[in-house]
Amino acid sequence: DAKTTQPTSMDCAEGRAANLPCNHSTISGNEYVYWYRQIHSQGPQYIIHGLKNNETNEMASLIITEDRKSSTLILPHATLRDTAVYYCIVDSGTYKYIFGTGTRLKVLA
Amino acid sequence: NAGVTQTPKFQVLKTGQSMTLQCAQDMNHEYMSWYRQDPGMGLRLIHYSVGAGITDQGEVPNGYNVSRSTTEDFPLRLLSAAPSQTSVYFCASKLLGQGSGNTIYFGEGSWLTVV
């Protein structure tokens, strides 16, 4: 199973872009990268996913390096409501979705 | 479409008592799973199921039993509760396969305290 590594915590000024990195150096060619976030103690919510190409939706952008060994989640204009724990996981098809500890993002006013 | 529904939301147990956390989903998802989250920690996978009659262990299965008799329901049983099982429990479901967009849906969590 592909493992992911994320920084423990990050700060970002309100209105600025938040760039959250994730390392998944053992990812295989057909494995998707998914990002979720958990606000307070709610259940995690889906943000975005990708395979090879960069992706964008109404919430965020996902940049995947050409070798697919890392990715970056971008929140273009962070707000206080984006303060949360962000999880990067790899869907390897084994059904053991390991979330780890994620990155605790704090958006500062 | 209610998504993933967990009950109860809050529960206090005495050490040694047994209980069942209920989880139901109405999205016809084959995959269901249970996670626990201790204060300030990430999610840890307890058990998962890929269909009725099929279950398997996750990262931290000890002390918990599961069964999957229907596609919709995936109860988590604590046979003899211990204080170490004090945690927030999340149920999750998704469509099988690695296909694009097969995202995981989570319930709102069940807060369990064992005294």
Coordinates of C-alpha atoms in Angstrom, one line a residue:
Chain A
D1 CA 0.0 0.0 0.0
A2 CA 1.3 3.4 -0.9
K3 CA 2.1 5.5 2.2
T4 CA 1.7 9.2 2.4
T5 CA 3.7 11.8 4.4
Q6 CA 2.4 15.2 5.3
P7 CA 3.6 18.0 7.5
T8 CA 2.1 18.0 10.9
S9 CA 0.8 21.6 10.8
M10 CA 0.8 24.8 8.8
D11 CA -0.4 28.3 9.2
C12 CA -1.8 30.5 6.4
A13 CA -3.0 34.1 6.4
E14 CA -6.6 34.7 5.6
G15 CA -7.1 35.5 1.9
R16 CA -3.8 34.0 0.9
A17 CA -3.3 30.7 -0.9
A18 CA -2.7 27.7 1.3
N19 CA -0.4 25.1 -0.2
L20 CA -0.5 21.7 1.5
P21 CA 2.1 19.2 0.3
C22 CA 1.9 15.4 0.4
N23 CA 4.6 12.9 -0.4
H24 CA 3.5 9.5 -1.9
S25 CA 6.7 8.2 -3.4
T26 CA 5.6 4.6 -3.6
I27 CA 2.4 5.3 -5.6
S28 CA 1.6 3.0 -8.5
G29 CA 0.5 4.0 -11.9
N30 CA -3.2 3.4 -11.5
E31 CA -3.6 4.7 -7.9
Y32 CA -5.6 7.8 -7.3
V33 CA -4.7 10.5 -4.8
Y34 CA -7.6 11.8 -2.7
W35 CA -7.8 14.7 -0.4
Y36 CA -10.2 15.0 2.5
R37 CA -10.5 17.5 5.3
Q38 CA -11.9 17.3 8.8
I39 CA -13.4 20.4 10.5
H40 CA -13.4 20.2 14.3
S41 CA -14.7 16.7 15.1
Q42 CA -16.9 16.2 12.2
G43 CA -16.6 13.3 9.8
P44 CA -14.0 13.9 7.1
Q45 CA -15.3 15.4 3.8
Y46 CA -14.0 14.8 0.3
I47 CA -12.2 17.7 -1.4
I48 CA -10.6 16.6 -4.6
H49 CA -8.9 13.7 -6.3
G50 CA -6.5 13.1 -9.2
L51 CA -4.6 10.5 -11.1
K52 CA -2.0 12.2 -13.3
N53 CA -3.3 15.5 -14.4
N54 CA -3.8 18.6 -12.3
E55 CA -7.4 19.0 -11.2
T56 CA -9.5 21.9 -10.1
N57 CA -13.0 22.2 -8.6
E58 CA -15.0 24.8 -6.7
M59 CA -13.1 24.0 -3.5
A60 CA -9.5 23.6 -4.4
S61 CA -6.8 22.7 -7.0
L62 CA -4.6 19.6 -7.0
I63 CA -1.2 19.7 -8.5
I64 CA 0.5 16.3 -9.1
T65 CA 4.1 16.1 -10.0
E66 CA 5.0 14.5 -13.3
D67 CA 6.6 11.5 -11.5
R68 CA 3.5 11.3 -9.3
K69 CA 5.6 11.0 -6.2
S70 CA 4.1 14.0 -4.6
S71 CA 1.1 16.4 -4.8
T72 CA 0.0 19.7 -3.5
L73 CA -3.5 20.8 -2.5
I74 CA -4.1 24.5 -3.1
L75 CA -6.8 26.5 -1.4
P76 CA -6.6 29.6 -3.5
H77 CA -8.1 32.1 -1.0
A78 CA -8.1 30.6 2.4
T79 CA -10.8 31.7 4.9
L80 CA -11.1 31.1 8.6
R81 CA -13.6 28.3 7.8
D82 CA -10.8 26.4 6.0
T83 CA -9.1 25.8 9.4
A84 CA -9.2 22.0 9.5
V85 CA -7.1 18.8 9.4
Y86 CA -6.3 17.9 5.8
Y87 CA -5.7 14.3 4.8
C88 CA -4.0 13.0 1.7
I89 CA -4.6 9.3 0.9
V90 CA -3.8 7.0 -1.9
D91 CA -6.5 4.6 -3.2
S92 CA -4.5 1.5 -3.9
G93 CA -7.6 -0.8 -4.2
T94 CA -6.8 -2.8 -1.1
Y95 CA -9.7 -1.2 0.9
K96 CA -7.4 -0.3 3.8
Y97 CA -7.7 3.5 3.5
I98 CA -5.1 4.8 5.9
F99 CA -5.7 8.4 6.9
G100 CA -2.7 9.0 9.2
T101 CA -2.5 12.2 11.2
G102 CA -2.9 14.7 8.3
T103 CA -1.9 18.3 8.3
R104 CA -3.5 20.7 10.7
L105 CA -4.0 23.9 8.8
K106 CA -4.7 27.1 10.8
V107 CA -5.9 30.1 8.9
L108 CA -5.0 33.3 10.7
A109 CA -7.1 36.5 10.6
Chain B
N1 CA -30.8 10.2 0.6
A2 CA -29.5 10.4 4.2
G3 CA -26.0 9.3 3.4
V4 CA -24.2 7.5 6.3
T5 CA -26.1 7.4 9.6
Q6 CA -24.6 6.5 12.9
T7 CA -26.3 5.9 16.2
P8 CA -26.0 6.6 19.0
K9 CA -24.2 10.0 18.8
F10 CA -23.1 9.9 22.5
Q11 CA -22.7 6.9 24.8
V12 CA -21.2 6.4 28.3
L13 CA -20.3 2.8 29.2
K14 CA -19.0 1.2 32.3
T15 CA -15.9 -1.0 32.0
G16 CA -16.9 -4.5 31.0
Q17 CA -20.2 -3.5 29.5
S18 CA -21.1 -4.4 25.9
M19 CA -22.7 -2.3 23.2
T20 CA -23.2 -2.0 19.5
L21 CA -22.6 1.1 17.4
Q22 CA -25.0 1.2 14.5
C23 CA -24.1 2.3 11.0
A24 CA -26.4 2.5 8.0
Q25 CA -26.0 3.9 4.5
D26 CA -28.6 4.3 1.8
M27 CA -26.3 4.7 -1.2
N28 CA -26.0 1.0 -2.1
H29 CA -22.2 1.2 -1.3
E30 CA -20.5 -2.2 -1.2
Y31 CA -17.6 -0.9 1.0
M32 CA -18.2 0.1 4.6
S33 CA -15.7 0.6 7.4
W34 CA -15.2 1.8 11.0
Y35 CA -12.5 4.2 12.2
R36 CA -11.7 5.4 15.6
Q37 CA -10.2 8.8 16.4
D38 CA -8.6 9.6 19.7
P39 CA -8.2 13.2 20.9
G40 CA -5.7 15.1 18.7
M41 CA -5.0 12.0 16.6
G42 CA -5.7 10.8 13.1
L43 CA -8.2 8.2 12.0
R44 CA -7.3 4.6 12.6
L45 CA -9.1 1.8 10.7
I46 CA -10.8 -0.8 12.9
H47 CA -12.6 -3.1 10.5
Y48 CA -13.9 -3.0 7.0
S49 CA -16.3 -4.9 4.7
V50 CA -16.5 -5.1 0.9
G51 CA -20.0 -6.7 0.8
A52 CA -22.6 -8.7 2.7
G53 CA -20.9 -11.6 4.5
I54 CA -17.4 -10.3 4.0
T55 CA -15.4 -8.5 6.7
D56 CA -11.7 -8.0 7.4
Q57 CA -9.4 -6.4 9.9
G58 CA -7.9 -2.9 9.8
E59 CA -5.1 -1.4 11.8
V60 CA -6.6 -1.7 15.3
P61 CA -9.2 -4.5 15.3
N62 CA -8.7 -5.9 18.8
G63 CA -11.6 -5.5 21.2
Y64 CA -14.1 -5.0 18.3
N65 CA -16.4 -7.3 16.3
V66 CA -18.3 -6.6 13.1
S67 CA -20.7 -8.4 10.8
R68 CA -22.3 -7.5 7.5
S69 CA -25.6 -9.2 7.0
T70 CA -27.0 -6.6 4.6
T71 CA -25.5 -4.1 2.2
E72 CA -27.0 -1.2 4.2
D73 CA -25.8 -2.0 7.7
F74 CA -22.5 -2.5 9.4
P75 CA -22.7 -2.6 13.2
L76 CA -19.6 -2.4 15.4
R77 CA -19.7 -4.4 18.6
L78 CA -17.7 -3.8 21.8
L79 CA -18.0 -7.1 23.7
S80 CA -16.3 -5.9 27.0
A81 CA -15.6 -2.2 26.9
A82 CA -12.3 -0.9 28.3
P83 CA -11.3 2.7 29.1
S84 CA -8.8 2.5 26.2
Q85 CA -11.8 2.3 23.9
T86 CA -12.9 5.8 24.8
S87 CA -12.8 7.6 21.4
V88 CA -14.9 9.0 18.6
Y89 CA -16.0 6.4 16.1
F90 CA -16.7 7.1 12.5
C91 CA -18.4 4.9 10.0
A92 CA -17.6 5.3 6.3
S93 CA -18.8 3.9 3.0
K94 CA -17.9 4.0 -0.7
L95 CA -18.5 2.3 -4.0
L96 CA -16.0 -0.5 -4.7
G97 CA -13.2 0.0 -7.1
Q98 CA -10.6 2.6 -7.7
G99 CA -12.6 4.4 -10.3
S100 CA -12.5 8.2 -10.4
G101 CA -14.9 9.7 -8.0
N102 CA -15.4 6.7 -5.8
T103 CA -15.0 8.9 -2.7
I104 CA -15.5 7.9 0.9
Y105 CA -18.5 9.2 2.7
F106 CA -18.4 9.5 6.5
G107 CA -21.0 9.6 9.2
E108 CA -21.1 12.3 11.8
G109 CA -19.4 10.2 14.5
S110 CA -20.3 8.5 17.7
W111 CA -18.7 9.7 20.9
L112 CA -18.0 6.8 23.3
T113 CA -16.7 7.2 26.9
V114 CA -15.8 4.2 28.9
V115 CA -15.6 4.8 32.7

